[in-house]
Coordinates of C-alpha atoms in Angstrom, one line a residue:
X1 CA 0.0 -0.1 0.0
X2 CA 2.9 2.3 -0.7
X3 CA 1.2 4.4 -3.4
X4 CA -2.3 5.0 -2.4
X5 CA -3.4 7.5 -5.1
X6 CA -5.5 6.0 -7.9
X7 CA -7.7 7.2 -10.6
X8 CA -10.7 5.0 -9.8
X9 CA -11.5 3.3 -6.4
X10 CA -14.0 0.5 -6.4
X11 CA -15.4 -0.4 -3.1
X12 CA -16.6 -4.0 -3.1
X13 CA -15.3 -7.0 -5.1
X14 CA -18.7 -8.4 -5.7
X15 CA -20.8 -8.9 -8.7
X16 CA -20.6 -5.4 -10.0
X17 CA -17.2 -4.6 -8.6
X18 CA -15.4 -7.3 -10.5
X19 CA -16.8 -6.4 -13.9
X20 CA -16.1 -2.7 -13.2
X21 CA -12.5 -3.4 -12.3
X22 CA -12.0 -5.4 -15.5
X23 CA -13.6 -2.8 -17.8
X24 CA -12.1 0.3 -16.1
X25 CA -8.4 -1.2 -16.0
X26 CA -8.5 -1.8 -19.9
X27 CA -7.1 1.7 -20.1
X28 CA -3.5 1.3 -19.0
X29 CA -3.2 5.1 -18.2
X30 CA -5.7 4.7 -15.4
X31 CA -4.8 3.2 -12.0
X32 CA -7.6 1.1 -10.6
X33 CA -8.0 -0.1 -6.9
X34 CA -10.5 -2.7 -6.0
X35 CA -11.3 -3.0 -2.2
X36 CA -12.8 -6.1 -0.6
X37 CA -13.6 -6.6 3.0
X38 CA -13.6 -10.4 2.6
X39 CA -10.7 -12.9 1.8
X40 CA -9.9 -14.3 -1.5
X41 CA -12.1 -16.9 -3.1
X42 CA -9.8 -19.7 -2.5
X43 CA -12.3 -21.7 -0.3
X44 CA -13.0 -24.9 -1.9
X45 CA -16.8 -24.9 -1.2
X46 CA -17.2 -21.8 -3.2
X47 CA -16.5 -23.5 -6.4
X48 CA -18.5 -26.7 -5.8
X49 CA -22.1 -25.7 -6.7
X50 CA -23.7 -27.4 -3.7
X51 CA -21.2 -25.7 -1.5
X52 CA -23.5 -22.8 -1.0
X53 CA -24.8 -24.8 1.9
X54 CA -21.4 -24.4 3.6
X55 CA -20.7 -20.7 2.5
X56 CA -24.1 -19.2 3.8
X57 CA -23.7 -18.7 7.5
X58 CA -19.9 -19.1 7.4
X59 CA -18.0 -16.1 8.5
X60 CA -15.3 -17.2 5.9
X61 CA -17.8 -16.1 3.1
X62 CA -20.8 -14.5 4.6
X63 CA -21.4 -11.2 6.4
X64 CA -23.8 -12.9 8.7
X65 CA -26.5 -10.4 8.8
X66 CA -29.9 -10.8 10.4
X67 CA -33.0 -8.9 9.8
X68 CA -34.9 -7.1 12.6
X69 CA -37.9 -9.0 14.0
X70 CA -40.7 -8.7 11.4
X71 CA -44.4 -8.2 12.2
X72 CA -45.2 -9.7 8.7
X73 CA -43.2 -12.9 9.6
X74 CA -45.1 -13.1 12.9
X75 CA -42.2 -11.7 14.9
X76 CA -39.4 -13.8 13.3
X77 CA -36.0 -12.6 12.3
X78 CA -34.2 -14.1 9.2
X79 CA -30.7 -14.9 8.5
X80 CA -29.7 -12.4 5.7
X81 CA -26.7 -13.8 3.7
X82 CA -24.4 -11.5 1.7
X83 CA -21.1 -12.5 0.2
X84 CA -18.0 -11.5 1.9
X85 CA -15.3 -12.9 -0.4
X86 CA -14.0 -12.1 -3.9
X87 CA -17.0 -12.4 -6.2
X88 CA -19.5 -11.3 -3.4
X89 CA -22.7 -12.9 -3.7
X90 CA -21.8 -14.5 -6.9
X91 CA -19.7 -16.7 -4.9
X92 CA -22.5 -18.0 -2.5
X93 CA -25.8 -17.5 -4.5
X94 CA -28.0 -19.9 -6.4
X95 CA -26.1 -19.3 -9.8
X96 CA -29.4 -18.8 -11.7
X97 CA -29.0 -16.7 -14.9
X98 CA -32.1 -14.5 -15.0
X99 CA -32.7 -11.2 -16.6
X100 CA -36.3 -10.5 -15.4
X101 CA -39.0 -9.1 -17.8
X102 CA -38.7 -6.3 -20.4
X103 CA -41.3 -4.3 -18.7
X104 CA -38.9 -4.0 -15.6
X105 CA -36.5 -2.0 -17.6
X106 CA -39.2 -0.1 -19.5
X107 CA -40.7 0.9 -16.2
X108 CA -37.2 2.2 -15.1
X109 CA -36.9 4.2 -18.2
X110 CA -40.4 5.7 -17.7
X111 CA -39.7 6.6 -14.1
X112 CA -36.4 8.3 -15.0
X113 CA -37.5 9.8 -18.4
X114 CA -34.4 8.1 -19.8
X115 CA -34.8 5.7 -22.6
X116 CA -31.3 4.3 -22.2
X117 CA -32.8 2.3 -19.2
X118 CA -35.5 0.6 -21.5
X119 CA -35.2 -3.2 -22.3
X120 CA -34.0 -2.6 -25.9
X121 CA -31.1 -0.5 -24.8
X122 CA -30.2 -2.8 -21.8
X123 CA -30.3 -6.0 -23.7
X124 CA -27.0 -5.3 -25.5
X125 CA -25.3 -4.8 -22.2
X126 CA -26.5 -8.2 -21.0
X127 CA -25.2 -9.7 -24.1
X128 CA -21.9 -8.0 -24.1
X129 CA -20.4 -10.2 -21.2
X130 CA -22.7 -13.2 -21.8
X131 CA -21.2 -16.6 -22.9
X132 CA -24.3 -18.7 -23.6
X133 CA -23.9 -22.4 -24.0
X134 CA -26.2 -22.3 -27.3
X135 CA -24.0 -19.7 -28.9
X136 CA -24.8 -16.2 -30.0
X137 CA -28.2 -15.2 -31.5
X138 CA -30.4 -12.2 -31.4
X139 CA -31.0 -12.6 -27.7
X140 CA -27.8 -14.1 -26.3
X141 CA -24.1 -13.4 -26.6
X142 CA -21.3 -16.0 -26.6
X143 CA -17.4 -16.0 -26.4
X144 CA -15.9 -15.6 -29.8
X145 CA -18.9 -13.8 -31.4
X146 CA -18.5 -10.0 -31.8
X147 CA -21.2 -8.4 -29.4
X148 CA -23.6 -5.9 -31.0
X149 CA -21.9 -3.1 -28.9
X150 CA -18.6 -3.9 -30.7
X151 CA -19.9 -3.8 -34.1
X152 CA -19.9 -0.2 -34.3
X153 CA -16.7 1.9 -34.4
X154 CA -17.8 3.7 -31.3
X155 CA -15.8 5.6 -28.9
X156 CA -12.2 5.1 -27.3
X157 CA -13.7 2.9 -24.6
X158 CA -15.3 0.4 -27.0
X159 CA -12.1 0.4 -29.1
X160 CA -10.2 -0.5 -26.0
X161 CA -12.5 -3.4 -25.1
X162 CA -12.0 -4.8 -28.7
X163 CA -8.3 -4.4 -28.4
X164 CA -8.4 -6.5 -25.1
X165 CA -10.9 -9.1 -26.6
X166 CA -13.3 -8.3 -23.8
X167 CA -16.8 -9.7 -23.7
X168 CA -18.2 -13.2 -23.3
X169 CA -16.8 -13.6 -19.9
X170 CA -20.0 -14.6 -18.0
X171 CA -20.6 -18.4 -18.7
X172 CA -24.3 -19.6 -18.9
X173 CA -24.8 -23.4 -19.0
X174 CA -27.5 -25.9 -18.9
X175 CA -27.8 -27.8 -15.5
X176 CA -26.1 -31.2 -15.5
X177 CA -28.9 -33.3 -13.8
X178 CA -32.6 -33.8 -13.9
X179 CA -35.2 -35.4 -11.5
X180 CA -38.3 -37.5 -12.5
X181 CA -40.4 -35.7 -9.8
X182 CA -39.4 -32.3 -11.1
X183 CA -40.1 -33.3 -14.7
X184 CA -43.6 -34.3 -13.4
X185 CA -44.0 -30.9 -11.6
X186 CA -43.3 -29.2 -15.0
X187 CA -45.8 -31.3 -16.7
X188 CA -48.3 -30.5 -13.9
X189 CA -47.7 -26.9 -14.3
X190 CA -48.4 -27.1 -18.1
X191 CA -51.5 -28.9 -17.3
X192 CA -52.5 -26.1 -14.9
X193 CA -52.1 -23.7 -17.9
X194 CA -48.4 -22.5 -17.5
X195 CA -46.7 -22.8 -20.9
X196 CA -43.3 -24.8 -21.1
X197 CA -40.5 -22.7 -22.1
X198 CA -36.6 -23.4 -22.7
X199 CA -35.5 -19.8 -22.4
X200 CA -36.5 -17.5 -19.4
X201 CA -34.4 -14.6 -20.6
X202 CA -36.1 -13.4 -23.9
X203 CA -37.9 -10.4 -22.2
X204 CA -41.1 -12.4 -21.3
X205 CA -40.2 -15.1 -18.9
X206 CA -43.7 -16.7 -18.5
X207 CA -43.4 -20.5 -18.6
X208 CA -42.0 -23.5 -16.7
X209 CA -38.5 -25.1 -17.4
X210 CA -35.2 -25.9 -15.9
X211 CA -33.1 -22.8 -14.9
X212 CA -29.8 -22.1 -16.8
X213 CA -26.9 -21.3 -14.4
X214 CA -23.6 -19.6 -14.1
X215 CA -21.5 -22.7 -14.1
X216 CA -18.6 -23.9 -16.3
X217 CA -18.1 -27.6 -16.7
X218 CA -19.8 -28.4 -13.4
X219 CA -18.1 -25.7 -11.2
X220 CA -19.5 -22.4 -10.0
X221 CA -18.5 -19.5 -12.3
X222 CA -18.3 -16.5 -10.0
X223 CA -17.4 -12.9 -11.1
X224 CA -13.8 -13.3 -9.8
X225 CA -13.1 -16.1 -12.2
X226 CA -15.0 -14.3 -14.9
X227 CA -13.5 -10.7 -14.6
X228 CA -10.5 -10.7 -12.3
X229 CA -8.4 -13.8 -13.1
X230 CA -6.3 -13.8 -15.1
X231 CA -7.1 -10.7 -16.8
X232 CA -6.9 -8.0 -14.1
X233 CA -4.2 -9.7 -12.2
X234 CA -2.0 -9.3 -15.2
X235 CA -2.5 -5.7 -15.4
X236 CA 0.2 -3.4 -13.9
X237 CA -2.4 -0.4 -13.4
X238 CA -4.7 -2.8 -11.3
X239 CA -4.4 -3.4 -7.6
X240 CA -6.5 -5.5 -5.2
X241 CA -6.9 -5.0 -1.5
X242 CA -8.7 -7.9 0.1
X243 CA -9.5 -8.3 3.9
X244 CA -9.7 -4.5 3.7
X245 CA -12.9 -2.9 5.0
X246 CA -14.1 0.6 4.0
X247 CA -15.0 2.5 7.1
X248 CA -16.0 5.8 5.5
X249 CA -15.7 7.9 2.4
X250 CA -13.4 11.0 2.3
X251 CA -15.3 14.2 1.5
X252 CA -14.2 17.6 0.7
X253 CA -16.8 20.4 1.4
X254 CA -18.2 22.5 -1.3
X255 CA -15.9 25.3 -2.5
X256 CA -16.4 28.9 -1.6
X257 CA -17.7 29.2 -5.2
X258 CA -20.7 27.1 -4.5
X259 CA -19.4 23.9 -6.1
X260 CA -20.8 20.5 -5.0
X261 CA -19.5 18.3 -2.1
X262 CA -16.7 16.0 -3.5
X263 CA -15.7 12.5 -2.6
X264 CA -11.9 12.3 -2.9
X265 CA -11.2 8.8 -1.5
X266 CA -11.9 6.3 1.2
X267 CA -10.7 5.3 4.7
X268 CA -9.9 1.6 5.0
X269 CA -9.2 -0.8 7.9
X270 CA -6.6 -3.2 6.7
X271 CA -6.9 -5.3 9.8
X272 CA -4.2 -3.5 11.8
X273 CA -4.6 0.2 11.0
X274 CA -6.6 2.8 9.1
X275 CA -5.2 3.5 5.5
X276 CA -6.3 6.3 3.3
X277 CA -6.7 5.8 -0.5
X278 CA -7.3 8.8 -2.7
X279 CA -9.1 9.0 -6.1
X280 CA -8.2 11.4 -8.8
X281 CA -11.3 10.7 -10.8
X282 CA -14.1 8.7 -9.0
X283 CA -15.0 6.5 -6.0
X284 CA -17.5 3.8 -7.0
X285 CA -19.5 2.1 -4.3
X286 CA -20.2 -1.5 -5.3
X287 CA -20.8 -2.8 -1.7
X288 CA -24.3 -3.9 -2.4
X289 CA -28.0 -3.1 -1.2
X290 CA -26.9 -3.4 2.4
X291 CA -23.1 -2.4 2.4
X292 CA -23.5 0.8 0.2
X293 CA -26.2 2.6 2.3
X294 CA -24.2 1.6 5.3
X295 CA -20.9 3.3 4.0
X296 CA -22.8 6.2 2.9
X297 CA -24.5 6.7 6.2
X298 CA -21.2 6.2 8.2
X299 CA -19.7 9.0 5.9
X300 CA -22.5 11.5 6.8
X301 CA -24.6 11.0 3.6
X302 CA -28.0 10.1 4.5
X303 CA -31.0 11.1 6.6
X304 CA -29.7 14.0 8.6
X305 CA -31.9 13.6 11.8
X306 CA -31.0 9.9 12.0
X307 CA -27.3 10.5 11.4
X308 CA -27.3 13.3 14.1
X309 CA -29.0 11.0 16.6
X310 CA -26.1 8.7 16.2
X311 CA -23.3 11.2 16.5
X312 CA -22.3 11.1 12.8
X313 CA -21.5 14.6 11.4
X314 CA -23.9 15.3 8.5
X315 CA -22.1 16.0 5.2
X316 CA -25.2 16.1 3.1
X317 CA -28.9 15.3 3.9
X318 CA -29.9 12.5 1.5
X319 CA -33.2 11.2 3.0
X320 CA -33.3 8.2 0.6
X321 CA -30.2 6.5 1.6
X322 CA -31.2 3.1 3.1
X323 CA -34.9 3.6 2.3
X324 CA -36.9 1.7 -0.4
X325 CA -35.6 -1.9 0.4
X326 CA -37.3 -4.5 -1.7
X327 CA -36.8 -8.2 -1.6
X328 CA -38.4 -11.5 -2.9
X329 CA -39.9 -13.4 0.0
X330 CA -40.2 -17.1 -0.9
X331 CA -43.1 -19.2 0.6
X332 CA -41.7 -22.7 1.0
X333 CA -44.4 -25.2 0.6
X334 CA -43.3 -28.8 1.3
X335 CA -44.9 -31.9 -0.2
X336 CA -44.2 -35.4 0.8
X337 CA -43.9 -37.8 -2.3
X338 CA -43.8 -41.6 -2.8
X339 CA -42.6 -43.9 -5.6
X340 CA -39.4 -41.9 -6.3
X341 CA -36.2 -40.9 -4.7
X342 CA -35.4 -37.2 -3.7
X343 CA -32.1 -35.8 -2.3
X344 CA -33.6 -36.3 1.2
X345 CA -33.1 -40.0 1.1
X346 CA -30.3 -40.1 -1.5
X347 CA -28.1 -38.2 1.0
X348 CA -29.2 -39.7 4.3
X349 CA -26.4 -42.4 4.4
X350 CA -22.7 -42.5 4.1
X351 CA -23.2 -44.8 1.1
X352 CA -25.5 -42.3 -0.6
X353 CA -23.1 -39.5 0.1
X354 CA -20.3 -41.5 -1.3
X355 CA -22.2 -42.1 -4.5
X356 CA -23.0 -38.5 -4.8
X357 CA -19.4 -37.5 -4.3
X358 CA -18.0 -40.0 -6.8
X359 CA -20.4 -38.9 -9.5
X360 CA -19.2 -35.3 -9.1
X361 CA -15.5 -36.4 -9.0
X362 CA -15.9 -38.4 -12.2
X363 CA -18.5 -36.5 -14.2
X364 CA -19.0 -33.2 -12.6
X365 CA -22.6 -34.0 -12.4
X366 CA -25.3 -35.1 -9.9
X367 CA -26.4 -33.4 -6.7
X368 CA -23.1 -31.8 -6.0
X369 CA -23.4 -29.9 -9.3
X370 CA -26.9 -28.7 -8.2
X371 CA -27.9 -25.1 -8.1
X372 CA -30.2 -24.6 -5.0
X373 CA -33.2 -24.6 -7.2
X374 CA -33.3 -26.6 -10.4
X375 CA -36.8 -26.1 -11.9
X376 CA -38.4 -22.7 -12.3
X377 CA -41.8 -21.3 -13.2
X378 CA -43.2 -17.8 -14.0
X379 CA -46.8 -17.3 -13.9
X380 CA -49.8 -15.1 -12.5
X381 CA -51.3 -15.4 -9.1
X382 CA -54.6 -15.0 -10.7
X383 CA -55.8 -14.7 -14.4
X384 CA -56.6 -10.9 -14.0
X385 CA -52.9 -10.1 -13.5
X386 CA -51.6 -8.3 -16.6
X387 CA -48.1 -10.1 -16.5
X388 CA -46.4 -13.0 -14.6
X389 CA -46.0 -11.8 -11.0
X390 CA -44.9 -15.2 -9.4
X391 CA -41.7 -17.1 -9.7
X392 CA -41.4 -20.7 -8.6
X393 CA -38.1 -22.3 -7.4
X394 CA -38.7 -26.1 -7.1
X395 CA -36.3 -28.3 -5.4
X396 CA -36.1 -32.1 -5.0
X397 CA -35.6 -31.8 -1.2
X398 CA -37.0 -30.3 1.9
X399 CA -36.0 -29.2 5.4
X400 CA -37.6 -27.3 8.2
X401 CA -35.4 -24.2 7.9
X402 CA -32.3 -23.3 5.9
X403 CA -29.1 -24.6 7.7
X404 CA -31.1 -27.6 9.2
X405 CA -30.9 -31.2 8.2
X406 CA -32.9 -32.6 5.3
X407 CA -36.1 -34.4 6.1
X408 CA -35.9 -38.1 6.5
X409 CA -38.7 -38.7 4.0
X410 CA -39.0 -38.0 0.3
X411 CA -40.3 -34.6 -0.4
X412 CA -40.1 -31.6 -2.8
X413 CA -40.1 -28.0 -2.0
X414 CA -42.1 -25.7 -4.2
X415 CA -41.0 -22.1 -3.2
X416 CA -43.0 -19.2 -4.7
X417 CA -42.3 -15.5 -4.4
X418 CA -44.2 -12.3 -5.3
X419 CA -42.1 -10.8 -8.0
X420 CA -43.3 -7.2 -7.5
X421 CA -43.9 -6.7 -3.8
X422 CA -45.3 -3.4 -2.6
X423 CA -43.8 -3.8 0.9
X424 CA -40.8 -1.5 1.5
X425 CA -38.1 -1.8 4.2
X426 CA -35.1 0.0 5.4
X427 CA -31.3 -0.4 6.0
X428 CA -30.0 1.9 8.7
X429 CA -26.7 2.1 10.7
X430 CA -27.0 1.4 14.4
X431 CA -24.0 3.5 15.4
X432 CA -21.1 5.4 14.1
X433 CA -18.9 2.4 14.2
X434 CA -18.2 0.7 10.8
X435 CA -17.7 -2.7 12.7
X436 CA -21.4 -2.8 13.6
X437 CA -23.8 -4.5 11.3
X438 CA -26.7 -2.2 10.1
X439 CA -30.3 -2.8 11.1
X440 CA -32.1 -4.5 8.2
X441 CA -35.9 -4.2 8.3
X442 CA -37.5 -5.6 5.1
X443 CA -41.1 -5.2 6.3
X444 CA -42.3 -8.2 4.5
X445 CA -46.1 -8.8 3.8
X446 CA -46.8 -5.2 5.3
X447 CA -49.4 -4.3 2.6
X448 CA -52.8 -5.8 1.8
X449 CA -51.7 -6.6 -1.7
X450 CA -48.6 -8.7 -0.8
X451 CA -50.7 -10.7 1.7
X452 CA -53.5 -11.4 -0.9
X453 CA -50.9 -12.6 -3.4
X454 CA -49.2 -14.8 -0.9
X455 CA -52.5 -16.5 -0.2
X456 CA -53.2 -16.8 -3.9
X457 CA -49.7 -18.2 -4.6
X458 CA -50.2 -21.0 -2.0
X459 CA -53.5 -21.9 -3.6
X460 CA -51.8 -22.0 -7.0
X461 CA -49.2 -24.2 -5.6
X462 CA -51.9 -26.7 -4.4
X463 CA -53.6 -26.6 -7.8
X464 CA -50.3 -27.6 -9.6
X465 CA -49.7 -30.4 -7.1
X466 CA -53.3 -31.7 -7.8
X467 CA -52.7 -32.1 -11.5
X468 CA -52.7 -35.7 -13.0
X469 CA -49.0 -35.5 -13.8
X470 CA -48.1 -35.4 -10.0
X471 CA -50.4 -38.1 -8.9
X472 CA -48.0 -41.1 -9.5
X473 CA -46.1 -39.5 -6.7
X474 CA -49.1 -39.4 -4.3
X475 CA -48.1 -35.8 -3.1
X476 CA -49.2 -35.0 0.5
X477 CA -49.1 -31.4 1.8
X478 CA -46.6 -31.1 4.7
X479 CA -46.3 -27.5 4.9
X480 CA -48.3 -25.3 5.4
X481 CA -51.0 -28.0 5.8
X482 CA -54.4 -28.5 4.0
X483 CA -56.3 -27.4 7.2
X484 CA -55.4 -23.7 6.3
X485 CA -57.7 -22.3 3.6
X486 CA -58.8 -18.7 4.1
X487 CA -56.9 -15.6 3.0
X488 CA -56.2 -14.6 6.5
X489 CA -55.0 -18.1 7.5
X490 CA -52.8 -18.5 4.4
X491 CA -51.2 -15.0 4.8
X492 CA -50.4 -15.7 8.4
X493 CA -48.9 -19.2 7.5
X494 CA -46.8 -17.5 4.8
X495 CA -45.4 -15.4 7.5
X496 CA -44.6 -18.6 9.4
X497 CA -42.8 -20.5 6.6
X498 CA -41.6 -17.8 4.3
X499 CA -37.9 -16.7 4.0
X500 CA -35.8 -14.3 1.8
X501 CA -34.6 -15.5 -1.5
X502 CA -31.6 -13.2 -1.2
X503 CA -32.6 -10.4 -3.6
X504 CA -32.3 -7.1 -1.8
X505 CA -32.4 -4.1 -3.9
X506 CA -33.4 -0.4 -4.1
X507 CA -31.7 1.2 -1.0
X508 CA -29.8 3.8 -3.1
X509 CA -32.3 4.2 -5.9
X510 CA -32.0 5.9 -9.2
X511 CA -34.3 9.0 -9.7
X512 CA -34.5 12.7 -10.4
X513 CA -33.0 15.1 -8.1
X514 CA -36.5 16.5 -7.3
X515 CA -37.4 13.0 -5.9
X516 CA -36.6 13.4 -2.3
X517 CA -35.9 9.6 -2.0
X518 CA -33.7 9.4 -4.9
X519 CA -29.9 8.8 -4.0
X520 CA -28.4 8.6 -7.6
X521 CA -29.3 10.1 -11.0
X522 CA -29.8 8.1 -14.3
X523 CA -25.9 7.8 -14.6
X524 CA -25.6 6.5 -11.0
X525 CA -23.9 9.6 -9.7
X526 CA -24.9 10.4 -6.1
X527 CA -27.0 13.6 -6.1
X528 CA -25.0 16.6 -4.8
X529 CA -21.6 14.7 -4.4
X530 CA -19.1 15.0 -7.2
X531 CA -16.8 12.1 -7.8
X532 CA -19.1 9.4 -6.3
X533 CA -21.3 6.8 -7.9
X534 CA -23.1 3.8 -6.7
X535 CA -23.1 0.7 -8.9
X536 CA -24.9 -2.3 -7.4
X537 CA -28.4 -3.7 -6.9
X538 CA -29.2 -0.8 -4.6
X539 CA -29.7 1.7 -7.5
X540 CA -32.8 -0.2 -8.9
X541 CA -35.8 1.8 -8.3
X542 CA -38.1 -1.2 -8.7
X543 CA -37.0 -4.8 -8.1
X544 CA -36.7 -6.9 -11.3
X545 CA -39.1 -9.8 -12.0
X546 CA -36.6 -12.5 -11.3
X547 CA -33.3 -13.2 -9.8
X548 CA -31.2 -10.1 -9.5
X549 CA -27.5 -11.1 -10.0
X550 CA -27.5 -10.8 -13.8
X551 CA -29.3 -7.4 -13.8
X552 CA -26.7 -6.1 -11.5
X553 CA -23.9 -7.1 -14.0
X554 CA -25.9 -5.3 -16.8
X555 CA -25.9 -2.3 -14.6
X556 CA -22.2 -2.4 -14.0
X557 CA -21.6 -2.8 -17.8
X558 CA -23.5 0.4 -18.5
X559 CA -21.8 2.3 -15.7
X560 CA -18.4 1.3 -17.0
X561 CA -19.1 2.9 -20.2
X562 CA -20.5 6.1 -18.7
X563 CA -17.4 6.5 -16.4
X564 CA -14.9 6.0 -19.2
X565 CA -16.9 8.3 -21.4
X566 CA -16.8 11.1 -18.6
X567 CA -13.2 10.7 -18.3
X568 CA -12.4 11.1 -22.1
X569 CA -14.9 13.9 -22.2
X570 CA -13.0 15.8 -19.3
X571 CA -9.6 15.1 -21.1
X572 CA -10.9 16.7 -24.2
X573 CA -12.4 19.6 -22.3

């Protein structure tokens, strides 16, 4: 850490941070620092797909957050995993490649009055880094095929990307196993009126099918592999600090002439002392929907009254920092099944575990190559819904709660979540100490609409399980239990059995400066603070209709271009 002045400082080596480090360091004239609080991703369970079971709840790879007790969950508090290692959440998540629905991005564009956030403008940025197993086509990118964004001569940034053969880093593959009982669930879903699909990522994800995953030859493919190694490590203008936690941003007050507050760097705890890193151009917060609002608030950027009550000097009153938290709440219905084998009984003996391990060792397939959820479905909670508002994650296993042993009987879990919840939560610091975890309050099921959709989604799950295709397996509802039928009963039971599906977004949302709750503008610059952007899932004004990892990569891809374009414009100016 001898020379601690850089052009760009990226805080958080997670999903967005790794891509940004790759893209910004293509310009050899720019020094780039990537800061990660966690350790390197050299823990073996990160790379074995089923290893998420050993990464979540493990201080080696997880921040170990918990939510505040939640009234919508009948007073329960949830474990709230967030990745703390190179790759961030892409090192511990479910590996599902999902863009969401075209309408998500069109809504963003409408809210911002900015067409560049619409689906047609975002799609090429998904495709730029995509390496799809089927190869390149009108909807998917692939390594070796020239992405659409590279076809045009473009600006200096795109020329640099072409020169470095960038693009196609993010591998998307088919899963390497199937289950008879999941095939039957898919048929039952079709019988209930949900169409079959082999591609959830075309802009309309309605349908049922097996998820595609971010894996390569049976191993997890995280963003550290995709974007840092070996590319960034080989660049002399790139530097990585791991096991280094950002404690607060360095801010310079507005000049006498009335200019904006400016972010000039970051204060970092390296495990033994505080170190300051300075940025000539920009500091880019990529610490995620929990970490980024925490760092902003610790730096005096947030709701003034709350910060003052904690003894944090207020640099700028930004009321929306930590507000607007949105998440997908999965309601885990469990059904006992017969005449088949599920993971519950496959893995309940030493012999069964040995067979599973041998299959992975020899073929890189079988249960150890599993994403947490294999089969997915997108549909409507009732026919009057104008678009699919539910997502199913279906698993050939069951347990009482995450982190507990599998049940001793054969069963499947059909988790269903409301894709567009209207409940809103918060992320707030508890003290002025960077070591203290923030208070996370999702406020699940706090609106009538969310409670009604929860009840309707459980009824739909029952309807699917009652279809002819499932009857050879004699499904028996174990959770929540057939005795519960009314909206009130089902909404309360949803609160008893539901848990996060790990998709927090929105806590530093994009919006116009006249929107009091907006934190960043349409180019992700923090309102009223020069030299500072937020680039992670927190900037989403509305949650996407699906898993949130891939949309976060797209956001980072767009941000990288804007950051470099701004730098070149300043050089010319």
